[in-house]
Coordinates of C-alpha atoms in Angstrom, one line a residue:
Chain G
X1 CA 20.9 -73.1 29.6
X2 CA 22.8 -75.2 32.4
X3 CA 21.8 -78.6 33.2
X4 CA 20.5 -78.0 36.7
X5 CA 18.4 -74.8 35.6
X6 CA 17.0 -76.9 32.6
X7 CA 15.9 -79.5 35.0
X8 CA 14.1 -77.2 37.2
X9 CA 12.4 -75.3 34.4
X10 CA 11.0 -78.7 32.6
X11 CA 9.6 -79.5 36.2
X12 CA 8.0 -76.0 36.0
X13 CA 6.5 -76.5 32.5
X14 CA 5.0 -79.6 33.9
X15 CA 1.4 -79.7 34.7
X16 CA 0.9 -79.1 38.1
X17 CA -0.7 -82.1 39.4
X18 CA -1.7 -82.7 43.0
X19 CA 0.6 -84.9 44.9
X20 CA -1.9 -87.5 45.0
X21 CA -5.5 -87.0 43.0
X22 CA -8.0 -86.0 45.6
X23 CA -11.1 -88.2 46.4
X24 CA -14.3 -86.7 47.2
X25 CA -14.4 -85.2 50.6
X26 CA -15.3 -86.9 53.8
X27 CA -13.8 -84.8 56.7
X28 CA -11.4 -87.1 59.0
X29 CA -10.3 -84.2 61.4
X30 CA -12.6 -81.3 61.9
X31 CA -11.2 -78.8 64.2
X32 CA -13.5 -75.6 65.4
X33 CA -12.5 -72.5 67.0
X34 CA -9.7 -74.4 69.3
X35 CA -8.2 -72.6 72.1
X36 CA -5.7 -73.6 74.4
X37 CA -4.5 -71.5 76.9
X38 CA -1.8 -71.6 79.6
X39 CA -1.6 -69.9 82.8
X40 CA 1.9 -68.8 83.9
X41 CA 3.2 -67.3 86.7
X42 CA 6.2 -64.4 86.8
X43 CA 6.8 -63.1 90.1
X44 CA 4.7 -63.9 93.2
X45 CA 1.1 -62.5 92.2
X46 CA 1.1 -61.7 88.6
X47 CA -0.4 -64.2 86.4
X48 CA -0.3 -64.1 82.6
X49 CA -2.5 -66.0 80.0
X50 CA -0.2 -67.6 77.0
X51 CA -2.6 -68.3 74.3
X52 CA -0.6 -71.1 72.8
X53 CA -3.8 -71.7 70.5
X54 CA -6.0 -69.0 69.7
X55 CA -8.9 -69.7 67.8
X56 CA -7.8 -72.5 65.0
X57 CA -10.3 -74.2 62.9
X58 CA -9.2 -76.5 60.3
X59 CA -10.4 -79.8 58.7
X60 CA -8.7 -82.6 56.7
X61 CA -10.4 -84.8 54.2
X62 CA -9.6 -88.7 53.4
X63 CA -6.6 -88.9 51.2
X64 CA -5.7 -85.3 52.1
X65 CA -2.8 -83.5 53.3
X66 CA -2.9 -80.5 55.0
X67 CA 0.7 -78.9 55.6
X68 CA 1.0 -77.0 58.7
X69 CA 4.0 -74.5 58.6
X70 CA 5.3 -72.3 61.1
X71 CA 8.2 -71.6 63.4
X72 CA 9.3 -72.5 66.9
X73 CA 7.1 -71.2 69.2
X74 CA 4.1 -70.4 67.2
X75 CA 1.9 -72.9 68.7
X76 CA 1.8 -75.7 66.2
X77 CA 3.1 -78.4 68.6
X78 CA 0.6 -77.5 71.4
X79 CA -2.3 -77.6 68.7
X80 CA -1.1 -81.1 67.4
X81 CA -0.8 -82.1 71.4
X82 CA -4.5 -80.6 71.9
X83 CA -5.5 -82.4 68.8
X84 CA -4.0 -85.8 70.4
X85 CA -5.3 -85.0 73.8
X86 CA -2.2 -84.4 75.6
X87 CA -3.4 -81.1 76.5
X88 CA -6.4 -80.1 77.6
X89 CA -8.8 -77.7 75.2
X90 CA -9.5 -74.5 76.9
X91 CA -12.2 -74.2 74.5
X92 CA -13.3 -75.2 71.0
X93 CA -14.1 -78.8 69.2
X94 CA -11.8 -81.5 67.8
X95 CA -14.1 -83.8 65.9
X96 CA -12.5 -87.3 64.4
X97 CA -14.5 -89.3 62.2
X98 CA -17.5 -87.3 63.5
X99 CA -16.8 -87.8 67.2
X100 CA -16.3 -85.2 69.5
X101 CA -12.7 -85.7 71.1
X102 CA -12.5 -82.8 73.7
X103 CA -15.6 -84.0 76.0
X104 CA -14.4 -87.8 76.3
X105 CA -13.0 -89.2 79.5
X106 CA -9.4 -90.8 79.1
X107 CA -10.7 -94.3 78.8
X108 CA -13.1 -93.2 76.1
X109 CA -10.3 -91.6 74.0
X110 CA -8.3 -94.3 74.1
X111 CA -10.7 -96.5 71.9
X112 CA -10.5 -93.9 69.5
X113 CA -6.7 -93.5 69.4
X114 CA -6.3 -96.0 66.7
X115 CA -7.7 -93.7 64.3
X116 CA -4.9 -91.4 64.6
X117 CA -1.5 -92.1 64.8
X118 CA 1.6 -90.1 65.1
X119 CA 5.1 -90.4 63.1
X120 CA 8.0 -88.5 65.1
X121 CA 10.7 -86.3 63.7
X122 CA 13.6 -88.1 65.3
X123 CA 13.9 -91.8 64.4
X124 CA 16.6 -92.3 66.9
X125 CA 14.9 -91.1 70.2
X126 CA 11.5 -92.5 69.1
X127 CA 12.0 -96.2 68.8
X128 CA 13.2 -98.6 71.5
X129 CA 16.8 -99.6 70.4
X130 CA 17.0 -103.0 72.2
X131 CA 13.7 -103.8 70.8
X132 CA 13.5 -106.2 67.4
X133 CA 11.8 -104.4 64.4
X134 CA 9.3 -107.1 64.9
X135 CA 8.4 -106.2 68.3
X136 CA 8.0 -102.3 67.9
X137 CA 5.9 -103.1 64.8
X138 CA 3.6 -105.7 66.8
X139 CA 3.6 -103.8 70.2
X140 CA 0.3 -101.7 69.0
X141 CA -1.2 -105.1 67.5
X142 CA -0.5 -106.9 70.9
X143 CA -2.1 -104.4 73.1
X144 CA -5.2 -104.3 70.9
X145 CA -5.4 -107.9 70.7
X146 CA -5.2 -108.0 67.3
X147 CA -1.7 -109.6 66.6
X148 CA -0.7 -111.7 63.8
X149 CA 2.7 -112.8 62.2
X150 CA 1.1 -112.0 58.9
X151 CA 0.0 -108.7 59.6
X152 CA 3.5 -107.5 60.8
X153 CA 5.0 -108.9 57.5
X154 CA 2.4 -107.2 55.7
X155 CA 3.2 -104.0 57.6
X156 CA 6.9 -104.3 56.9
X157 CA 6.2 -105.1 52.9
X158 CA 4.0 -101.9 52.9
X159 CA 6.8 -99.7 53.8
X160 CA 9.6 -101.3 51.6
X161 CA 11.3 -103.3 54.3
X162 CA 12.3 -107.1 54.0
X163 CA 10.8 -109.6 56.0
X164 CA 14.5 -110.7 57.0
X165 CA 15.0 -107.5 58.8
X166 CA 12.2 -108.1 61.4
X167 CA 14.8 -110.0 63.7
X168 CA 17.3 -107.3 63.9
X169 CA 17.1 -104.8 66.6
X170 CA 16.2 -101.3 65.8
X171 CA 19.9 -99.7 66.9
X172 CA 21.3 -101.5 63.7
X173 CA 18.9 -99.3 61.2
X174 CA 20.0 -96.2 59.6
X175 CA 17.8 -93.0 59.8
X176 CA 15.9 -93.5 56.9
X177 CA 15.0 -97.3 57.9
X178 CA 13.9 -96.4 61.6
X179 CA 11.8 -93.7 59.8
X180 CA 9.9 -96.6 58.2
X181 CA 9.8 -98.8 60.9
X182 CA 7.9 -95.7 63.0
X183 CA 5.7 -95.6 60.0
X184 CA 4.6 -99.3 59.9
X185 CA 4.1 -99.1 63.5
X186 CA 2.0 -96.2 63.0
X187 CA 0.2 -98.0 60.4
X188 CA -0.5 -101.0 62.3
X189 CA -4.0 -100.4 63.9
X190 CA -5.4 -99.1 60.1
X191 CA -5.5 -95.5 61.2
X192 CA -7.4 -92.9 58.9
X193 CA -5.2 -89.9 60.0
X194 CA -1.3 -89.7 60.0
X195 CA 0.0 -86.7 62.2
X196 CA 3.7 -86.6 60.7
X197 CA 5.4 -84.1 63.2
X198 CA 8.6 -83.1 60.8
X199 CA 9.1 -86.8 59.7
X200 CA 12.1 -85.9 57.2
X201 CA 13.7 -83.2 58.5
X202 CA 16.3 -85.6 61.0
X203 CA 17.4 -87.4 57.4
X204 CA 20.0 -87.2 55.1
X205 CA 19.1 -85.1 52.0
X206 CA 19.4 -88.5 50.0
X207 CA 17.1 -90.2 52.2
X208 CA 14.2 -87.5 52.2
X209 CA 13.0 -88.1 49.1
X210 CA 12.8 -92.0 49.5
X211 CA 10.6 -91.6 52.6
X212 CA 8.5 -88.7 51.0
X213 CA 7.7 -90.7 48.1
X214 CA 6.9 -93.6 50.4
X215 CA 4.5 -91.3 52.1
X216 CA 2.8 -90.5 48.9
X217 CA 2.6 -94.2 48.0
X218 CA 1.0 -94.8 51.4
X219 CA -1.8 -92.2 50.9
X220 CA -2.7 -93.2 47.6
X221 CA -2.7 -96.7 48.5
X222 CA -4.6 -96.4 51.8
X223 CA -6.6 -93.0 51.3
X224 CA -5.0 -91.9 54.5
X225 CA -5.3 -88.4 55.9
X226 CA -2.2 -86.4 56.7
X227 CA -1.6 -83.5 59.2
X228 CA 2.1 -82.8 57.8
X229 CA 3.9 -80.6 60.4
X230 CA 7.2 -79.2 59.0
X231 CA 9.8 -76.0 59.0
X232 CA 11.3 -77.1 55.6
X233 CA 8.9 -75.4 53.2
X234 CA 9.9 -77.3 49.9
X235 CA 9.1 -80.5 51.7
X236 CA 5.7 -79.1 52.7
X237 CA 5.0 -78.1 49.2
X238 CA 5.8 -81.1 47.5
X239 CA 3.7 -83.5 49.9
X240 CA 0.6 -81.0 50.7
X241 CA -2.7 -80.5 49.2
X242 CA -3.4 -77.5 51.3
X243 CA -1.2 -75.1 53.4
X244 CA -2.2 -73.6 56.8
X245 CA 0.2 -71.0 57.9
X246 CA 0.5 -70.4 61.8
X247 CA 1.8 -67.5 63.6
X248 CA 1.3 -66.7 67.3
X249 CA -1.3 -69.1 68.0
X250 CA -3.6 -68.4 64.9
X251 CA -3.6 -69.3 61.1
X252 CA -2.4 -66.1 59.1
X253 CA -3.2 -68.1 56.0
X254 CA -4.6 -70.9 54.5
X255 CA -5.5 -72.2 51.4
X256 CA -4.5 -74.2 48.4
X257 CA -0.8 -75.3 48.1
X258 CA -0.1 -73.4 44.8
X259 CA -2.2 -70.6 45.8
X260 CA -0.3 -69.8 49.2
X261 CA 3.4 -70.4 47.5
X262 CA 2.6 -68.5 44.3
X263 CA 0.1 -65.5 45.5
X264 CA 0.6 -65.4 49.4
X265 CA -1.4 -62.8 51.0
X266 CA -0.2 -62.6 54.4
X267 CA 3.3 -60.5 55.0
X268 CA 4.4 -63.3 57.1
X269 CA 3.9 -65.9 54.5
X270 CA 5.7 -63.6 52.1
X271 CA 8.8 -63.2 54.6
X272 CA 8.4 -67.2 55.2
X273 CA 9.0 -67.8 51.6
X274 CA 11.6 -65.5 50.9
X275 CA 13.6 -66.7 53.5
X276 CA 14.1 -69.9 52.1
X277 CA 17.5 -70.3 50.2
X278 CA 17.3 -71.0 46.7
X279 CA 19.7 -73.8 45.3
X280 CA 20.5 -71.9 42.4
X281 CA 23.8 -69.8 42.5
X282 CA 22.7 -67.8 39.3
X283 CA 19.9 -66.5 41.8
X284 CA 21.4 -65.2 44.6
X285 CA 19.9 -62.6 46.9
X286 CA 21.5 -59.4 46.0
X287 CA 19.0 -57.1 47.6
X288 CA 18.3 -57.9 51.7
X289 CA 15.8 -60.3 52.2
X290 CA 12.4 -59.0 54.0
X291 CA 13.9 -59.2 57.7
X292 CA 11.6 -59.7 60.5
X293 CA 12.0 -57.1 63.3
X294 CA 13.2 -59.9 66.0
X295 CA 13.0 -63.5 67.2
X296 CA 9.6 -64.2 68.1
X297 CA 10.8 -66.1 71.4
X298 CA 13.5 -63.5 72.3
Chain B
X1 CA 49.7 -65.6 43.6
X2 CA 47.5 -65.5 46.9
X3 CA 48.7 -67.5 49.9
X4 CA 46.0 -69.7 51.2
X5 CA 45.4 -69.4 54.9
X6 CA 44.4 -73.2 55.2
X7 CA 46.1 -75.9 53.1
X8 CA 44.9 -79.4 54.0
X9 CA 46.9 -82.1 52.2
X10 CA 46.0 -85.9 51.8
X11 CA 44.6 -85.8 55.5
X12 CA 43.7 -89.5 56.7
X13 CA 41.7 -89.4 60.0
X14 CA 41.4 -92.8 61.6
X15 CA 39.3 -94.0 64.8
X16 CA 39.7 -97.0 66.8
X17 CA 37.2 -99.6 66.9
X18 CA 36.5 -103.2 68.4
X19 CA 37.2 -104.6 64.8
X20 CA 40.6 -102.4 64.1
X21 CA 41.1 -98.8 62.8
X22 CA 38.3 -97.0 60.6
X23 CA 38.8 -94.4 58.2
X24 CA 36.4 -91.7 58.7
X25 CA 38.5 -89.5 56.4
X26 CA 40.6 -90.6 53.7
X27 CA 42.7 -88.3 51.7
X28 CA 41.4 -85.2 51.9
X29 CA 43.2 -82.1 50.1
X30 CA 41.7 -78.6 49.8
X31 CA 43.1 -75.2 50.0
X32 CA 41.0 -72.1 51.6
X33 CA 42.1 -68.6 50.3
X34 CA 41.8 -65.2 52.2
X35 CA 38.2 -63.5 52.0
X36 CA 36.2 -66.5 50.7
X37 CA 33.3 -68.8 51.7
X38 CA 34.5 -72.4 51.1
X39 CA 31.5 -74.9 51.8
X40 CA 32.1 -78.6 52.6
X41 CA 29.1 -80.6 51.7
X42 CA 28.0 -84.1 52.7
X43 CA 25.7 -86.5 54.6
X44 CA 26.1 -87.9 58.2
X45 CA 29.3 -90.2 57.8
X46 CA 30.9 -88.3 55.1
X47 CA 33.8 -87.1 57.0
X48 CA 33.1 -83.5 56.9
X49 CA 33.0 -82.4 60.6
X50 CA 35.9 -84.7 61.1
X51 CA 38.0 -83.2 58.7
X52 CA 37.1 -79.9 60.6
X53 CA 37.8 -81.2 64.0
X54 CA 41.2 -82.4 62.5
X55 CA 41.8 -78.8 61.4
X56 CA 40.8 -77.2 65.0
X57 CA 42.6 -80.0 66.7
X58 CA 39.6 -81.0 68.6
X59 CA 39.8 -84.7 67.5
X60 CA 38.4 -87.0 70.3
X61 CA 40.9 -89.1 71.8
X62 CA 40.3 -92.4 70.0
X63 CA 40.7 -90.8 66.7
X64 CA 44.1 -89.5 65.1
X65 CA 45.3 -88.1 62.3
X66 CA 47.6 -90.8 60.5
X67 CA 48.7 -88.9 57.3
X68 CA 49.1 -85.8 55.6
X69 CA 49.4 -82.1 57.1
X70 CA 47.3 -79.3 57.9
X71 CA 48.8 -75.8 57.0
X72 CA 47.7 -72.7 58.7
X73 CA 49.4 -69.9 57.1
X74 CA 52.2 -72.1 56.2
X75 CA 52.7 -73.8 59.6
X76 CA 51.6 -77.4 60.3
X77 CA 49.1 -77.5 63.2
X78 CA 50.3 -81.0 63.9
X79 CA 53.7 -79.9 64.8
X80 CA 52.8 -76.9 66.7
X81 CA 53.6 -76.9 70.5
X82 CA 50.3 -76.9 72.4
X83 CA 50.9 -73.2 73.7
X84 CA 50.9 -71.9 70.0
X85 CA 47.9 -74.0 69.0
X86 CA 46.1 -72.4 71.8
X87 CA 47.3 -68.8 70.7
X88 CA 45.7 -69.4 67.3
X89 CA 42.5 -71.0 68.2
X90 CA 39.7 -68.7 69.3
X91 CA 42.3 -65.7 67.9
X92 CA 43.2 -66.5 64.5
X93 CA 41.0 -69.4 63.9
X94 CA 37.4 -69.6 65.3
X95 CA 34.6 -72.0 65.4
X96 CA 30.7 -71.9 65.5
X97 CA 28.8 -74.9 66.2
X98 CA 25.6 -76.4 65.5
X99 CA 23.9 -76.4 68.2
X100 CA 24.1 -73.2 70.6
X101 CA 22.3 -74.7 73.5
X102 CA 24.7 -77.2 74.1
X103 CA 28.1 -75.3 73.1
X104 CA 27.3 -72.7 75.9
X105 CA 27.4 -73.1 79.8
X106 CA 23.8 -72.9 81.2
X107 CA 24.8 -71.5 84.7
X108 CA 27.0 -68.5 83.3
X109 CA 25.4 -65.4 81.9
X110 CA 26.0 -64.9 78.5
X111 CA 28.1 -61.6 78.5
X112 CA 30.3 -63.3 81.1
X113 CA 31.0 -65.9 78.6
X114 CA 31.7 -63.6 75.8
X115 CA 34.1 -61.6 78.4
X116 CA 35.9 -64.8 79.3
X117 CA 36.5 -65.3 75.6
X118 CA 38.0 -61.6 75.3
X119 CA 40.1 -61.9 78.3
X120 CA 41.6 -65.3 77.1
X121 CA 43.9 -63.6 74.4
X122 CA 43.7 -60.0 75.8
X123 CA 44.9 -59.9 79.5
X124 CA 45.5 -55.9 78.9
X125 CA 42.2 -55.1 78.9
X126 CA 40.5 -53.5 82.1
X127 CA 37.2 -55.0 83.2
X128 CA 35.2 -51.8 81.9
X129 CA 36.8 -52.2 78.6
X130 CA 36.0 -55.8 78.3
X131 CA 32.5 -54.7 78.9
X132 CA 32.2 -52.3 76.4
X133 CA 33.9 -54.9 74.2
X134 CA 30.8 -57.2 75.1
X135 CA 28.4 -54.8 74.0
X136 CA 30.0 -53.8 70.9
X137 CA 30.2 -57.5 69.9
X138 CA 26.5 -58.2 70.7
X139 CA 25.5 -55.2 68.9
X140 CA 27.4 -56.2 65.8
X141 CA 25.4 -59.6 65.6
X142 CA 22.1 -57.5 65.7
X143 CA 21.3 -57.8 69.5
X144 CA 19.2 -54.8 70.6
X145 CA 19.8 -53.4 74.3
X146 CA 23.0 -55.7 74.6
X147 CA 24.0 -53.9 77.7
X148 CA 21.2 -55.1 79.5
X149 CA 20.6 -58.4 77.6
X150 CA 24.3 -59.5 78.4
X151 CA 23.2 -60.4 81.7
X152 CA 20.8 -63.1 80.5
X153 CA 21.6 -66.7 80.9
X154 CA 21.5 -68.8 77.7
X155 CA 18.0 -70.4 78.5
X156 CA 16.4 -66.9 78.5
X157 CA 17.6 -66.4 74.7
X158 CA 16.1 -68.2 71.9
X159 CA 17.9 -70.5 69.2
X160 CA 18.4 -67.5 66.9
X161 CA 19.8 -65.2 69.6
X162 CA 22.1 -67.8 71.1
X163 CA 23.8 -68.5 67.5
X164 CA 24.1 -64.7 67.4
X165 CA 26.1 -64.7 70.6
X166 CA 28.0 -67.6 69.7
X167 CA 29.0 -65.8 66.5
X168 CA 30.0 -62.8 68.5
X169 CA 31.9 -64.9 70.7
X170 CA 34.0 -66.2 67.6
X171 CA 34.3 -62.8 66.0
X172 CA 36.0 -61.5 69.4
X173 CA 39.3 -61.6 68.1
X174 CA 38.6 -60.9 64.4
X175 CA 39.8 -64.2 63.3
X176 CA 41.2 -64.6 59.9
X177 CA 39.4 -68.0 59.3
X178 CA 35.7 -68.7 60.9
X179 CA 34.6 -72.5 60.2
X180 CA 30.8 -72.9 60.9
X181 CA 29.4 -76.2 61.6
X182 CA 25.7 -76.5 60.3
X183 CA 25.4 -73.0 61.9
X184 CA 21.5 -73.0 60.8
X185 CA 20.4 -76.5 60.9
X186 CA 18.9 -76.1 64.2
X187 CA 17.1 -72.9 63.3
X188 CA 13.8 -72.1 61.7
X189 CA 14.0 -70.3 58.1
X190 CA 13.6 -66.8 58.9
X191 CA 16.0 -67.1 61.9
X192 CA 18.4 -68.9 59.6
X193 CA 18.1 -65.9 57.0
X194 CA 18.8 -63.6 60.1
X195 CA 21.9 -65.6 61.2
X196 CA 23.3 -65.7 57.6
X197 CA 22.7 -61.9 57.3
X198 CA 24.7 -61.8 60.7
X199 CA 27.7 -64.0 59.4
X200 CA 27.9 -62.1 56.0
X201 CA 28.1 -58.7 57.6
X202 CA 30.5 -59.6 60.2
X203 CA 32.6 -61.2 57.5
X204 CA 32.5 -58.2 55.2
X205 CA 33.7 -56.0 58.3
X206 CA 36.5 -58.2 59.3
X207 CA 37.5 -59.9 55.6
X208 CA 37.6 -63.4 57.4
X209 CA 37.3 -66.5 55.1
X210 CA 34.8 -69.0 56.2
X211 CA 34.5 -72.4 55.8
X212 CA 30.9 -73.6 56.1
X213 CA 29.8 -77.3 56.7
X214 CA 26.3 -78.1 55.5
X215 CA 24.1 -80.5 53.8
X216 CA 21.6 -77.9 52.6
X217 CA 22.2 -77.1 48.8
X218 CA 19.9 -74.1 48.9
X219 CA 22.5 -72.3 51.5
X220 CA 25.5 -73.7 49.6
X221 CA 24.0 -71.9 46.5
X222 CA 23.3 -68.9 48.3
X223 CA 26.8 -68.3 50.1
X224 CA 29.6 -70.4 48.7
X225 CA 32.4 -69.4 46.4
X226 CA 33.8 -72.8 46.3
X227 CA 32.5 -76.0 47.2
X228 CA 33.9 -79.6 48.1
X229 CA 31.5 -82.7 48.0
X230 CA 32.5 -85.3 50.4
X231 CA 31.0 -89.1 50.2
X232 CA 32.2 -91.7 52.7
X233 CA 35.3 -90.0 54.3
X234 CA 36.4 -89.3 50.4
X235 CA 36.1 -85.9 48.2
X236 CA 34.1 -86.9 45.3
X237 CA 34.0 -83.4 43.5
X238 CA 35.5 -79.7 44.1
X239 CA 35.0 -76.9 42.1
X240 CA 33.6 -73.0 42.1
X241 CA 29.9 -73.1 43.3
X242 CA 29.2 -72.5 39.7
X243 CA 31.1 -75.7 38.2
X244 CA 29.3 -78.0 40.7
X245 CA 25.6 -76.2 39.8
X246 CA 26.2 -75.9 36.3
X247 CA 27.8 -78.7 35.4
X248 CA 28.5 -81.7 38.2
X249 CA 30.9 -84.1 37.1
X250 CA 30.1 -86.5 39.6
X251 CA 27.1 -88.8 39.9
X252 CA 26.7 -88.3 43.6
X253 CA 26.6 -84.5 43.4
X254 CA 24.1 -84.8 40.3
X255 CA 22.1 -87.0 42.8
X256 CA 22.4 -84.6 45.5
X257 CA 21.4 -81.8 43.1
X258 CA 18.5 -83.9 41.6
X259 CA 17.2 -84.6 45.5
X260 CA 16.6 -80.8 46.4
X261 CA 12.8 -80.3 46.3
X262 CA 12.5 -76.8 44.0
X263 CA 10.1 -74.3 45.4
X264 CA 8.7 -74.8 41.8
X265 CA 5.2 -76.5 41.4
X266 CA 5.8 -80.1 42.5
X267 CA 7.0 -82.7 40.3
X268 CA 5.3 -85.9 40.4
X269 CA 7.8 -87.8 42.7
X270 CA 10.6 -86.7 44.5
X271 CA 14.1 -88.1 43.2
X272 CA 15.8 -90.0 45.2
X273 CA 19.2 -91.6 45.2
X274 CA 18.6 -95.4 45.7
X275 CA 20.4 -96.8 48.8
X276 CA 22.1 -95.6 52.1
X277 CA 25.3 -94.0 52.5
X278 CA 27.7 -96.4 54.0
X279 CA 29.4 -96.3 57.2
X280 CA 33.1 -95.7 57.0
X281 CA 33.4 -99.3 58.6
X282 CA 31.9 -100.9 55.6
X283 CA 32.7 -98.7 52.7
X284 CA 32.1 -100.4 49.6
X285 CA 35.7 -101.5 47.7
X286 CA 36.5 -99.0 44.6
X287 CA 34.7 -96.2 44.3
X288 CA 32.2 -95.9 47.4
X289 CA 29.4 -94.8 45.7
X290 CA 29.5 -97.7 42.9
X291 CA 26.4 -99.9 44.4
X292 CA 24.1 -96.1 44.6
X293 CA 25.3 -95.0 41.3
X294 CA 23.5 -95.6 38.0
X295 CA 25.8 -94.1 35.7
X296 CA 28.4 -96.9 35.5
X297 CA 27.8 -98.7 39.1
X298 CA 28.0 -101.6 36.4
X299 CA 31.4 -101.4 35.8
X300 CA 34.0 -103.8 37.4
X301 CA 36.6 -100.7 37.4
X302 CA 34.2 -98.7 39.9
X303 CA 33.9 -101.9 42.0
X304 CA 37.6 -102.6 42.2
X305 CA 39.5 -99.3 42.0
X306 CA 38.7 -96.4 44.0
X307 CA 38.9 -93.5 41.6
X308 CA 41.1 -90.7 42.1
X309 CA 40.2 -87.0 42.4
X310 CA 41.2 -85.7 38.7
X311 CA 41.4 -82.2 37.3
X312 CA 38.8 -81.5 34.7
X313 CA 39.4 -77.7 34.2
X314 CA 41.1 -75.0 35.9
X315 CA 38.5 -74.9 38.9
X316 CA 37.2 -78.3 39.1
X317 CA 37.9 -81.7 40.0
X318 CA 36.0 -85.2 40.1
X319 CA 36.6 -88.4 41.1
X320 CA 34.8 -90.6 39.1
X321 CA 36.3 -92.9 36.5
X322 CA 33.5 -91.9 34.0
X323 CA 33.5 -88.1 34.7
X324 CA 33.5 -87.4 30.9
X325 CA 29.9 -89.1 30.5
X326 CA 28.3 -87.5 33.4
X327 CA 26.9 -84.7 31.2
X328 CA 25.7 -87.3 28.5
X329 CA 24.3 -89.2 31.2
X330 CA 22.1 -86.4 32.7
X331 CA 20.5 -85.8 29.8
X332 CA 19.4 -89.6 28.8
X333 CA 18.2 -89.4 32.5
X334 CA 16.4 -86.3 31.8
X335 CA 14.6 -87.8 28.6
X336 CA 14.0 -91.1 30.4
X337 CA 11.7 -88.8 32.8
X338 CA 10.6 -86.9 30.4
X339 CA 9.3 -90.4 28.8
X340 CA 7.8 -91.5 32.2
X341 CA 6.5 -88.1 32.5
X342 CA 4.4 -88.0 29.3
X343 CA 3.5 -91.9 29.9
X344 CA 1.9 -90.9 33.0
X345 CA -0.1 -88.2 31.6
X346 CA -1.3 -90.3 28.6

């Protein structure tokens, strides 16, 4: 037995503990039969309706992570943007902490936005490089008149950045540290739900694990609910309690993490799992992988 | 003995910076043989892409090769007149870039971009012959209705389809060596699998060698014959894919492999290499990995002297002062984690 494979098997034999133990369910986010349709024109007269989100229901409890998996064009970004109120829902409801969001006015929505924050994919383009770390983390606090120096220091501590770093500009930091800054900013207003949009896919391999561990620690400490969007299935599996697989605007499979990964029921989920390259040269794919017909978007 | 297609000897590439020259690539040496897949693995700033740009003669103006030689089929690329280099590039040596959106001209039809690539080295072909070759190439990478689709513009195609077009372009003259720089990083997993299948199909037909630059250890395990791991501009380990995955002999390789989140049931915590990779400008003295290394980072030797890449067996080399202790260190780390796991469960 080789060293790397023995490492892998010992992990497999270990009890399948959830990433973070689940507290009793109180639903933070409830989405019911959500539709977001766009009308596009091709040519002069023809109108075409694109059903980007076509009847999606989901819920996430306090302290729970729902992993959302799907390829580009499947509608996951539209779903997230609709939940955030950046697209208008065609029909269906979004409830945050029991409060219905889709019918609220802009101003009313703003008041609820503190409860739901986003961590973006690319820490290079999502932070103003000319602002200091302190300014970046303080900004949401200032806007909501909750600013205090100690709160900023506390947030930096929470994400593992030293206080001396607060005076430096964002441009001076590496990708992993920038992502920590982004997380500190997202935590500033004490949200209950974090939407994590591919938070580690722009990071180096050796740094990804650091950020994943940080997200797990924060969830355990603060009881945060995560909606975790990623195309890297191994990262999704590591962090999520439940997984939803999205294809062409709908959830084709949803369930407990291990069930979806070990006993996928849907053909698309199976194709998705089979496409992940296994990091073991002894397990090379000799039979052709199940091929999908063509690109989704082509 | 088989002659290598590409031989890189002690390559040093320096970039100009306000504070003086910075060594992005520091003494890289490797060979690529016919019909093999050679993977260059490393994180950002490791010098893997710069190495390949140097091989293609595509370094930016503020960078230059200060030492070493690059032999393509026995001839030094650096000493070639530009006409000869242009003759080789695209014909015998082709490259597929990471982002198919930015490497194509957005206002020209895909077919005409591929046709241009064909015409460049085959002035003898008629318009009709070139058009037929475009269709043949696109069909070779699995594009259906190729004749009609060749009339599309790049934005009308998805990322996976565009990457197929890039591969078709690279294969236009059946090169002997294909360099693929993170060819699937921008793509979804199922599309990644399709593109990798296309690459292995076209390679099987033409028997081209391939150098693939990647940071995805899963992909390396699936396609590589031989692997070089780079860290901060230097080679830290090289060997066959089985050497590197089964018996890694450098602590950085061990860390990279352990950072791979397996598809098996999740372990308690993800393994993370502490710290961050250095930029070439502030490379630590001695072994560049020493501040992040838990094997022998404590040793004065690691801090004062850069380890040389030393052959440990017929196919494997490692640049670590303590390469002989790596296996023992892995087992002790393994035991430590086992103890921690039991403590957590108790």
